[in-house]
Amino acid sequence: MLIASLCRMGSRRSSYLYYRLNSTYIRRMRYLFELKEDDDICKQAYNSGSFFLFYKLSPFVQQEGEMWLAPRINVSDLKRLLKKFKESEERIEESMLVGCSEVCTPYFALDLGSLEKSALESELNGSFRELRKAFFLLEEEDRSLISKAQALLRWHDNNRYCSKTGQPTVKNLAGSKRVCPSSGAIYYPQMAPVVIILVTDGSRCLLVRQASFPKGMYSALSGFCDVGETLEETVRREVAEEVGLEVDSLCYSSSQHWPFPNSSLMIACHAVVDPQRSMINVNKQELETAQWFSNEEVEEALRMEPKLSKEQTGSLSFWVPPKQAIAHQLMQEWVKNTFHIVQKSSCQSWPQI
Ligand SMILES: NC(=O)C1=CN([C@@H]2O[C@H](COP(=O)(O)OP(=O)(O)OC[C@H]3O[C@@H](n4cnc5c(N)ncnc54)[C@H](O)[C@@H]3O)[C@@H](O)[C@H]2O)C=CC1
Ligand SMILES: [Mg+2]
């Protein structure tokens, strides 16, 4: 966003700043690429790295006043910690690369789940919190790094063996892949593509409840992409499957990595149905209920603090996910009318029927 606004300024100074920001970004991406490709460089990078710590997939966090942080510790503190718990320094090689700072300080994540939790917490002066709680407490940058870190740690934990030979697989130092030494098969960390769709009939938008949602919460309709589907096909199928409506047109909004319960790539879209054919027919195997809401109702739900909304204060009997969820962003776009629907005729990949 900063880069975009600097571009709009259009002055010579802003072009220079734009170039500097952009080149820093390229340098960082090239550096991360090297770390992923070359174990020797990655091993050296541990020495200048910062480490996020986890305990059985729960991130280490600290509270500072009102703020929650996911602190990173440097390699000498990490070595001291391992020594104190009588662990070998080789444990550092179990770390995963999760990113780097503006000045190319690499960030790693390490799970210390085999050590004693309360002793670790008092040594580090903080606590290991479930990601479902930490996610909504942390600021954007920490939240995104911690989510990525947990997704990587979980994927490696679940993919220790080769599905062809049954032999143990070995991770590269950055954790960007695992290799089976006997078959040579390479496995890469994966996330599942999911569409999340805010359906509108022009004047109202459709929100749904799954039985597993917290009481009173409604969200946008969602569903996993089936193998072989385009995004448009998934949107159309999910809307038909879950609420029995036919999508006329749609547009892409944005995407988000969603770590719960496993790693998903949430692909957010707006979709339009014909107001003459807007009668909902809920698939009870998938949803508890689905309902049309007015612009005013959604606007009020968005304004409410999730904590207050859970207690159902005010005139509304429902609440919506907090700002960290992409469903919230779709609703914001809808109430402000800041999305642009692509007409069916101009959508190249629209399925032929
Ligand atoms: N960030 C956000 O704002 C939101 C995120 N989500 C996430 O979207 C994901 C999918 O949403 P649903 O409506 O439940 O999907 P869905 O409508 O496709 O139904 C889930 C069912 O699909 C099947 N399925 C197919 N492929 C699967 C896969 N790769 N992993 C797991 N199950 C698979 C299973 O039978 C599962 O019970 C959920 O993980 C949820 O956490 C959902 C709503 C809002
Ligand atoms: Mg669904």
Short mmCIF file of C-alpha atoms and ligand atoms in Angstrom, two decimals:
data_model
loop_
_atom_site.label_atom_id
_atom_site.label_comp_id
_atom_site.label_asym_id
_atom_site.label_seq_id
_atom_site.Cartn_x
_atom_site.Cartn_y
_atom_site.Cartn_z
CA MET A 1 0.00 0.00 0.00
CA LEU A 2 2.89 2.32 0.86
CA ILE A 3 4.50 1.54 -2.51
CA ALA A 4 1.22 2.19 -4.31
CA SER A 5 0.71 5.55 -2.62
CA LEU A 6 4.32 6.58 -3.31
CA CYS A 7 3.73 5.71 -6.98
CA ARG A 8 0.66 7.89 -7.06
CA MET A 9 2.69 10.83 -5.72
CA GLY A 10 4.62 10.74 -8.96
CA SER A 11 7.52 13.02 -7.88
CA ARG A 12 11.17 12.28 -8.59
CA ARG A 13 11.73 11.69 -4.90
CA SER A 14 8.87 9.18 -4.78
CA SER A 15 10.23 7.25 -7.80
CA TYR A 16 13.58 7.04 -6.02
CA LEU A 17 11.91 5.81 -2.83
CA TYR A 18 9.82 3.38 -4.85
CA TYR A 19 12.97 1.99 -6.46
CA ARG A 20 14.69 1.64 -3.07
CA LEU A 21 11.73 -0.14 -1.48
CA ASN A 22 11.29 -2.35 -4.47
CA SER A 23 14.95 -3.28 -4.69
CA THR A 24 15.04 -4.14 -0.98
CA TYR A 25 12.14 -6.45 -1.61
CA ILE A 26 13.90 -8.14 -4.53
CA ARG A 27 17.08 -8.53 -2.49
CA ARG A 28 15.12 -10.17 0.32
CA MET A 29 13.30 -12.55 -2.01
CA ARG A 30 16.55 -13.57 -3.73
CA TYR A 31 18.17 -14.14 -0.34
CA LEU A 32 15.27 -16.35 0.85
CA PHE A 33 15.46 -18.27 -2.43
CA GLU A 34 19.17 -18.99 -1.79
CA LEU A 35 18.44 -20.20 1.74
CA LYS A 36 15.78 -22.56 0.42
CA GLU A 37 18.02 -23.92 -2.33
CA ASP A 38 21.35 -24.25 -0.51
CA ASP A 39 21.73 -26.09 2.83
CA ASP A 40 25.24 -24.68 3.43
CA ILE A 41 24.07 -21.08 3.14
CA CYS A 42 21.06 -21.87 5.31
CA LYS A 43 23.29 -23.44 7.97
CA GLN A 44 25.41 -20.28 8.07
CA ALA A 45 22.25 -18.19 8.26
CA TYR A 46 21.25 -19.87 11.54
CA ASN A 47 24.12 -17.89 13.12
CA SER A 48 22.53 -14.54 12.27
CA GLY A 49 18.94 -15.74 12.57
CA SER A 50 16.05 -14.89 14.85
CA PHE A 51 13.96 -17.80 16.12
CA PHE A 52 10.22 -18.03 16.85
CA LEU A 53 9.64 -20.77 19.40
CA PHE A 54 6.72 -23.20 19.50
CA TYR A 55 5.60 -25.87 21.93
CA LYS A 56 3.66 -28.68 20.21
CA LEU A 57 2.55 -26.17 17.54
CA SER A 58 1.57 -23.46 20.07
CA PRO A 59 3.55 -20.22 19.50
CA PHE A 60 5.49 -18.50 22.27
CA VAL A 61 3.99 -15.08 23.08
CA GLN A 62 4.53 -12.27 25.56
CA GLN A 63 2.23 -9.47 26.66
CA GLU A 64 3.61 -5.92 26.82
CA GLY A 65 0.95 -3.63 28.26
CA GLU A 66 -2.02 -3.96 25.91
CA MET A 67 0.06 -5.50 23.15
CA TRP A 68 0.78 -9.14 22.42
CA LEU A 69 4.06 -10.01 20.71
CA ALA A 70 5.60 -13.17 19.28
CA PRO A 71 9.22 -12.56 20.37
CA ARG A 72 12.12 -13.96 18.38
CA ILE A 73 15.30 -15.00 20.15
CA ASN A 74 18.79 -14.85 18.67
CA VAL A 75 20.97 -17.90 18.11
CA SER A 76 23.22 -17.41 21.16
CA ASP A 77 20.17 -17.21 23.48
CA LEU A 78 18.75 -20.27 21.75
CA LYS A 79 22.01 -22.20 22.26
CA ARG A 80 22.04 -21.17 25.94
CA LEU A 81 18.45 -22.35 26.31
CA LEU A 82 19.18 -25.70 24.67
CA LYS A 83 22.23 -26.17 26.89
CA LYS A 84 20.20 -25.40 30.01
CA PHE A 85 17.69 -28.10 28.99
CA LYS A 86 20.54 -30.53 28.19
CA GLU A 87 19.69 -30.55 24.48
CA SER A 88 22.22 -30.71 21.66
CA GLU A 89 22.80 -27.61 19.49
CA GLU A 90 21.94 -29.83 16.53
CA ARG A 91 18.27 -29.30 17.42
CA ILE A 92 18.64 -25.93 15.68
CA GLU A 93 18.69 -27.82 12.38
CA GLU A 94 15.06 -28.82 12.98
CA SER A 95 14.14 -25.14 12.40
CA MET A 96 12.05 -23.91 9.46
CA LEU A 97 12.74 -20.74 7.49
CA VAL A 98 9.72 -18.42 7.65
CA GLY A 99 10.98 -15.12 6.25
CA CYS A 100 13.49 -12.34 6.78
CA SER A 101 13.62 -8.72 7.91
CA GLU A 102 14.15 -5.65 5.70
CA VAL A 103 17.90 -6.04 6.29
CA CYS A 104 17.89 -9.79 5.55
CA THR A 105 17.96 -11.12 9.10
CA PRO A 106 16.50 -14.59 8.56
CA TYR A 107 13.53 -15.70 10.69
CA PHE A 108 13.23 -19.34 11.67
CA ALA A 109 10.73 -21.34 13.72
CA LEU A 110 11.61 -24.19 16.07
CA ASP A 111 9.27 -26.45 18.02
CA LEU A 112 10.60 -27.39 21.48
CA GLY A 113 7.67 -29.70 22.23
CA SER A 114 9.92 -32.41 23.68
CA LEU A 115 11.07 -30.19 26.58
CA GLU A 116 9.25 -29.30 29.77
CA LYS A 117 6.66 -26.61 28.99
CA SER A 118 6.37 -24.75 32.31
CA ALA A 119 10.16 -24.71 32.80
CA LEU A 120 10.54 -23.25 29.30
CA GLU A 121 7.86 -20.63 29.95
CA SER A 122 9.44 -19.41 33.17
CA GLU A 123 12.89 -19.37 31.55
CA LEU A 124 11.57 -17.33 28.61
CA ASN A 125 9.21 -15.17 30.67
CA GLY A 126 6.10 -15.68 28.53
CA SER A 127 3.71 -18.44 27.52
CA PHE A 128 2.91 -20.85 24.72
CA ARG A 129 -0.62 -20.11 23.52
CA GLU A 130 -2.81 -22.06 21.12
CA LEU A 131 -2.60 -20.46 17.68
CA ARG A 132 -6.41 -20.03 17.63
CA LYS A 133 -6.00 -17.60 20.54
CA ALA A 134 -2.66 -16.02 19.61
CA PHE A 135 -3.83 -15.35 16.02
CA PHE A 136 -6.41 -12.79 17.13
CA LEU A 137 -4.11 -11.12 19.68
CA LEU A 138 -1.05 -10.51 17.51
CA GLU A 139 -0.41 -7.66 15.08
CA GLU A 140 -0.42 -8.30 11.33
CA GLU A 141 3.30 -9.05 10.79
CA ASP A 142 3.71 -11.44 13.73
CA ARG A 143 0.36 -13.07 12.96
CA SER A 144 1.32 -13.83 9.40
CA LEU A 145 4.81 -15.17 10.28
CA ILE A 146 3.49 -17.28 13.16
CA SER A 147 0.73 -18.74 10.97
CA LYS A 148 3.21 -19.63 8.26
CA ALA A 149 5.59 -21.10 10.83
CA GLN A 150 2.91 -23.29 12.39
CA ALA A 151 1.72 -24.46 8.96
CA LEU A 152 5.28 -25.51 8.07
CA LEU A 153 5.93 -27.20 11.43
CA ARG A 154 2.65 -29.11 11.14
CA TRP A 155 3.28 -30.16 7.55
CA HIS A 156 6.75 -31.53 8.40
CA ASP A 157 5.38 -33.35 11.44
CA ASN A 158 2.71 -35.01 9.27
CA ASN A 159 5.03 -35.94 6.40
CA ARG A 160 7.87 -37.80 8.06
CA TYR A 161 7.58 -40.85 5.81
CA CYS A 162 7.68 -41.42 2.06
CA SER A 163 4.28 -42.58 0.77
CA LYS A 164 6.03 -44.69 -1.90
CA THR A 165 8.66 -46.52 0.17
CA GLY A 166 7.51 -46.04 3.77
CA GLN A 167 11.06 -44.86 4.58
CA PRO A 168 11.72 -41.72 6.71
CA THR A 169 11.98 -38.53 4.63
CA VAL A 170 14.62 -35.87 5.34
CA LYS A 171 13.93 -32.14 5.40
CA ASN A 172 16.25 -29.64 3.74
CA LEU A 173 17.58 -27.13 6.26
CA ALA A 174 15.16 -24.35 5.31
CA GLY A 175 12.21 -26.74 5.53
CA SER A 176 10.99 -25.93 2.02
CA LYS A 177 10.88 -29.64 1.08
CA ARG A 178 11.43 -33.23 2.26
CA VAL A 179 13.27 -35.87 0.28
CA CYS A 180 13.12 -39.67 0.48
CA PRO A 181 16.76 -40.81 0.36
CA SER A 182 15.84 -44.24 -1.02
CA SER A 183 13.41 -43.30 -3.84
CA GLY A 184 14.50 -39.69 -4.40
CA ALA A 185 10.83 -38.58 -4.14
CA ILE A 186 10.52 -34.90 -3.18
CA TYR A 187 7.59 -33.61 -1.09
CA TYR A 188 6.75 -29.91 -0.84
CA PRO A 189 4.66 -28.24 1.90
CA GLN A 190 1.09 -27.83 0.69
CA MET A 191 -1.97 -25.76 1.39
CA ALA A 192 -5.50 -26.47 0.21
CA PRO A 193 -7.21 -23.88 -2.03
CA VAL A 194 -10.58 -22.78 -0.61
CA VAL A 195 -13.03 -20.29 -2.12
CA ILE A 196 -14.87 -17.93 0.18
CA ILE A 197 -17.78 -16.23 -1.48
CA LEU A 198 -19.99 -13.32 -0.51
CA VAL A 199 -23.16 -13.85 -2.52
CA THR A 200 -25.39 -10.85 -3.24
CA ASP A 201 -28.69 -10.47 -5.08
CA GLY A 202 -27.99 -6.80 -5.68
CA SER A 203 -29.54 -5.43 -2.49
CA ARG A 204 -28.87 -8.13 0.14
CA CYS A 205 -25.95 -10.42 0.96
CA LEU A 206 -26.03 -14.04 1.98
CA LEU A 207 -24.39 -15.16 5.24
CA VAL A 208 -24.28 -18.73 6.49
CA ARG A 209 -23.78 -20.70 9.70
CA GLN A 210 -22.04 -24.04 10.01
CA ALA A 211 -23.01 -26.09 13.07
CA SER A 212 -19.38 -25.86 14.24
CA PHE A 213 -19.35 -22.00 14.29
CA PRO A 214 -19.46 -20.24 17.68
CA LYS A 215 -23.02 -19.40 18.76
CA GLY A 216 -24.54 -16.50 16.82
CA MET A 217 -21.70 -16.14 14.27
CA TYR A 218 -22.50 -15.90 10.55
CA SER A 219 -19.87 -15.83 7.82
CA ALA A 220 -19.50 -15.93 4.05
CA LEU A 221 -20.05 -19.24 2.26
CA SER A 222 -16.89 -21.31 1.71
CA GLY A 223 -15.66 -24.56 0.23
CA PHE A 224 -12.57 -26.51 -0.79
CA CYS A 225 -11.63 -26.62 -4.49
CA ASP A 226 -12.05 -30.07 -6.02
CA VAL A 227 -9.18 -31.44 -8.11
CA GLY A 228 -9.41 -30.22 -11.70
CA GLU A 229 -11.72 -27.28 -10.98
CA THR A 230 -11.18 -23.66 -11.95
CA LEU A 231 -11.89 -21.02 -9.33
CA GLU A 232 -15.10 -20.05 -11.14
CA GLU A 233 -16.27 -23.66 -11.21
CA THR A 234 -15.68 -24.04 -7.46
CA VAL A 235 -17.58 -20.82 -6.69
CA ARG A 236 -20.50 -21.92 -8.83
CA ARG A 237 -20.57 -25.49 -7.45
CA GLU A 238 -20.25 -24.49 -3.78
CA VAL A 239 -23.08 -21.93 -4.02
CA ALA A 240 -25.31 -24.49 -5.79
CA GLU A 241 -24.34 -27.28 -3.34
CA GLU A 242 -24.74 -25.35 -0.11
CA VAL A 243 -27.65 -22.94 -0.71
CA GLY A 244 -29.21 -24.08 -4.02
CA LEU A 245 -28.59 -20.83 -5.89
CA GLU A 246 -27.16 -20.25 -9.37
CA VAL A 247 -24.30 -17.71 -9.66
CA ASP A 248 -24.64 -15.32 -12.61
CA SER A 249 -21.35 -13.43 -12.29
CA LEU A 250 -18.44 -13.01 -9.91
CA CYS A 251 -15.23 -11.14 -9.20
CA TYR A 252 -12.03 -11.93 -7.33
CA SER A 253 -11.32 -9.81 -4.26
CA SER A 254 -8.14 -10.98 -2.50
CA SER A 255 -6.61 -13.96 -0.73
CA GLN A 256 -5.36 -14.99 2.69
CA HIS A 257 -3.39 -17.83 4.22
CA TRP A 258 -5.67 -19.42 6.82
CA PRO A 259 -3.92 -21.80 9.23
CA PHE A 260 -7.07 -23.43 10.73
CA PRO A 261 -7.49 -26.37 11.06
CA ASN A 262 -4.85 -27.06 8.41
CA SER A 263 -3.23 -24.70 5.99
CA SER A 264 -5.69 -23.25 3.42
CA LEU A 265 -5.30 -20.59 0.78
CA MET A 266 -8.55 -18.63 1.09
CA ILE A 267 -9.51 -17.12 -2.28
CA ALA A 268 -12.14 -14.47 -1.67
CA CYS A 269 -14.78 -13.59 -4.29
CA HIS A 270 -18.01 -11.65 -4.64
CA ALA A 271 -20.78 -13.42 -6.55
CA VAL A 272 -24.12 -12.19 -7.87
CA VAL A 273 -27.36 -14.17 -8.21
CA ASP A 274 -30.57 -13.13 -9.94
CA PRO A 275 -32.90 -11.43 -7.38
CA GLN A 276 -35.82 -13.21 -9.09
CA ARG A 277 -34.22 -16.56 -8.24
CA SER A 278 -32.91 -15.88 -4.73
CA MET A 279 -34.91 -18.41 -2.70
CA ILE A 280 -32.43 -20.22 -0.44
CA ASN A 281 -32.50 -24.02 -0.21
CA VAL A 282 -30.01 -24.94 2.53
CA ASN A 283 -28.05 -28.20 2.31
CA LYS A 284 -28.40 -29.35 5.92
CA GLN A 285 -25.45 -31.73 5.59
CA GLU A 286 -23.18 -28.71 5.06
CA LEU A 287 -24.86 -25.79 6.83
CA GLU A 288 -27.00 -25.15 9.86
CA THR A 289 -28.65 -22.16 8.25
CA ALA A 290 -28.27 -19.41 5.62
CA GLN A 291 -29.96 -16.04 5.49
CA TRP A 292 -30.13 -12.83 3.45
CA PHE A 293 -29.04 -9.69 5.31
CA SER A 294 -29.48 -6.02 4.45
CA ASN A 295 -26.64 -3.55 4.01
CA GLU A 296 -27.56 -1.83 7.30
CA GLU A 297 -27.55 -5.09 9.25
CA VAL A 298 -24.12 -6.12 7.95
CA GLU A 299 -22.73 -2.61 8.50
CA GLU A 300 -23.85 -2.68 12.13
CA ALA A 301 -22.44 -6.19 12.67
CA LEU A 302 -19.08 -5.07 11.25
CA ARG A 303 -19.00 -2.09 13.61
CA MET A 304 -19.47 -4.25 16.70
CA GLU A 305 -16.45 -5.44 18.66
CA PRO A 306 -16.43 -9.27 18.41
CA LYS A 307 -16.34 -9.49 22.22
CA LEU A 308 -19.46 -7.38 22.56
CA SER A 309 -21.15 -9.04 19.63
CA LYS A 310 -20.68 -12.49 21.16
CA GLU A 311 -22.67 -11.30 24.12
CA GLN A 312 -25.31 -10.18 21.59
CA THR A 313 -25.55 -6.62 22.77
CA GLY A 314 -27.46 -4.09 20.67
CA SER A 315 -30.35 -4.82 18.35
CA LEU A 316 -28.61 -7.53 16.31
CA SER A 317 -29.00 -11.23 16.93
CA PHE A 318 -25.91 -12.22 14.97
CA TRP A 319 -22.23 -11.31 14.76
CA VAL A 320 -19.56 -11.70 12.07
CA PRO A 321 -15.88 -12.83 12.11
CA PRO A 322 -13.30 -10.26 13.33
CA LYS A 323 -11.20 -8.12 10.99
CA GLN A 324 -8.39 -10.72 10.79
CA ALA A 325 -10.66 -13.08 8.77
CA ILE A 326 -11.00 -12.46 5.06
CA ALA A 327 -14.79 -12.97 5.38
CA HIS A 328 -14.85 -9.68 7.34
CA GLN A 329 -13.02 -7.91 4.52
CA LEU A 330 -15.50 -9.22 1.91
CA MET A 331 -18.36 -7.83 3.99
CA GLN A 332 -16.57 -4.47 4.31
CA GLU A 333 -16.20 -4.31 0.53
CA TRP A 334 -19.85 -5.21 0.06
CA VAL A 335 -21.23 -2.55 2.43
CA LYS A 336 -18.95 0.08 0.86
CA ASN A 337 -19.67 -1.23 -2.64
CA THR A 338 -15.96 -1.27 -3.55
CA PHE A 339 -15.89 -4.39 -5.74
CA HIS A 340 -16.39 -4.80 -9.48
CA ILE A 341 -18.26 -7.78 -10.83
CA VAL A 342 -16.99 -9.33 -14.08
CA GLN A 343 -19.89 -10.07 -16.39
CA LYS A 344 -20.38 -13.71 -17.35
CA SER A 345 -19.79 -12.98 -21.05
CA SER A 346 -16.35 -11.45 -20.39
CA CYS A 347 -15.16 -14.21 -18.06
CA GLN A 348 -12.89 -16.43 -20.20
CA SER A 349 -12.77 -19.40 -17.88
CA TRP A 350 -16.50 -19.54 -17.19
CA PRO A 351 -17.56 -23.19 -17.48
CA GLN A 352 -19.51 -24.13 -20.61
CA ILE A 353 -22.75 -25.97 -19.96
N1 LIG B 1 -10.77 -16.95 6.93
C1 LIG B 1 -12.09 -16.95 6.86
O1 LIG B 1 -12.72 -15.89 6.87
C2 LIG B 1 -12.84 -18.25 6.74
C3 LIG B 1 -12.17 -19.47 6.63
N2 LIG B 1 -12.87 -20.65 6.42
C4 LIG B 1 -12.09 -21.90 6.28
O2 LIG B 1 -12.40 -22.50 5.03
C5 LIG B 1 -12.23 -23.89 5.09
C6 LIG B 1 -13.24 -24.64 4.25
O3 LIG B 1 -14.55 -24.25 4.50
P1 LIG B 1 -15.77 -25.28 4.51
O4 LIG B 1 -16.97 -24.46 4.21
O5 LIG B 1 -15.77 -26.07 5.78
O6 LIG B 1 -15.46 -26.29 3.31
P2 LIG B 1 -16.49 -27.25 2.49
O7 LIG B 1 -17.77 -26.52 2.25
O8 LIG B 1 -15.74 -27.75 1.29
O9 LIG B 1 -16.86 -28.42 3.47
C7 LIG B 1 -15.92 -29.13 4.23
C8 LIG B 1 -15.94 -30.60 3.82
O10 LIG B 1 -15.29 -30.72 2.56
C9 LIG B 1 -14.57 -31.94 2.50
N3 LIG B 1 -13.21 -31.61 2.00
C10 LIG B 1 -12.86 -31.58 0.70
N4 LIG B 1 -11.56 -31.26 0.55
C11 LIG B 1 -11.05 -31.08 1.79
C12 LIG B 1 -9.76 -30.71 2.29
N5 LIG B 1 -8.72 -30.49 1.48
N6 LIG B 1 -9.61 -30.57 3.63
C13 LIG B 1 -10.66 -30.79 4.47
N7 LIG B 1 -11.90 -31.15 4.04
C14 LIG B 1 -12.10 -31.28 2.72
C15 LIG B 1 -14.68 -32.58 3.88
O11 LIG B 1 -15.65 -33.57 3.80
C16 LIG B 1 -15.16 -31.47 4.78
O12 LIG B 1 -16.01 -31.93 5.82
C17 LIG B 1 -12.29 -24.25 6.58
O13 LIG B 1 -11.05 -24.82 6.89
C18 LIG B 1 -12.48 -22.94 7.31
O14 LIG B 1 -11.62 -22.86 8.43
C19 LIG B 1 -14.22 -20.66 6.31
C20 LIG B 1 -14.94 -19.49 6.43
C21 LIG B 1 -14.33 -18.20 6.73
MG MG B 2 -18.70 -24.86 3.09
#
